Protein backbone atom coordinates (compact mmCIF):
# COMPACT_ATOMS: atom_id res chain seq x y z
CA MET A 1 116.47 18.41 37.98
CA ASN A 2 119.32 18.98 35.59
CA ALA A 3 119.65 17.38 32.15
CA LEU A 4 121.91 14.58 33.35
CA GLU A 5 119.50 13.49 36.09
CA ILE A 6 116.59 13.57 33.66
CA LEU A 7 118.42 11.38 31.14
CA PHE A 8 119.32 8.81 33.77
CA SER A 9 115.75 8.67 35.03
CA LYS A 10 114.07 8.46 31.60
CA ARG A 11 116.79 7.01 29.29
CA TYR A 12 115.15 8.66 26.27
CA ILE A 13 113.19 11.83 25.51
CA ILE A 14 110.79 11.83 22.57
CA LYS A 15 110.52 15.24 20.91
CA ASP A 16 106.80 14.97 20.08
CA ARG A 17 105.87 14.14 23.68
CA GLU A 18 108.22 16.47 25.61
CA LYS A 19 109.29 19.24 23.26
CA GLU A 20 110.61 21.69 25.89
CA LEU A 21 112.58 18.99 27.68
CA TYR A 22 113.98 17.72 24.36
CA TYR A 23 115.39 21.15 23.49
CA GLN A 24 116.70 21.76 27.03
CA ILE A 25 118.65 18.51 27.01
CA LYS A 26 119.80 19.00 23.41
CA ASP A 27 121.25 22.40 24.38
CA GLU A 28 123.05 20.94 27.43
CA ALA A 29 124.17 17.62 25.88
CA GLY A 30 127.57 18.95 24.81
CA LYS A 31 128.53 19.73 28.41
CA TYR A 32 128.05 16.13 29.50
CA LYS A 33 129.11 14.18 26.41
CA ALA A 34 132.79 13.69 27.30
CA PHE A 35 132.09 12.94 30.97
CA LEU A 36 129.44 10.36 30.13
CA SER A 37 131.57 8.54 27.59
CA GLU A 38 134.94 8.63 29.38
CA LYS A 39 133.88 8.13 32.99
CA LEU A 40 130.55 6.30 32.85
CA GLY A 41 130.58 4.49 29.50
CA TYR A 42 127.41 6.09 28.10
CA HIS A 43 126.75 7.87 24.82
CA ILE A 44 124.12 10.52 24.20
CA ILE A 45 122.38 9.89 20.90
CA VAL A 46 120.64 12.99 19.55
CA THR A 47 118.36 12.60 16.53
CA PRO A 48 115.70 14.93 15.13
CA TYR A 49 113.09 12.76 16.88
CA LEU A 50 114.57 11.77 20.23
CA ILE A 51 117.48 11.92 22.64
CA LYS A 52 118.66 8.63 24.09
CA LEU A 53 121.21 7.66 26.70
CA GLU A 54 122.88 4.38 25.75
CA LYS A 55 125.38 2.24 27.63
CA THR A 56 128.38 1.26 25.50
CA MET A 57 130.22 -2.02 25.62
CA THR A 58 133.68 -1.91 27.17
CA LYS A 59 136.54 -4.33 26.64
């Protein structure tokens, strides 16, 4: 599974629970950021503790 599929299936990745997956998705997040926001209306939120995929409100 690639990073995008994992984020859609889990919605968030907690660093303490899935450290390898957290770093894999953090490294690949830049590739998908524009596509997710422009085409699908999602934002990737990356913090030191978790990575979260969040749906944004559209007008």
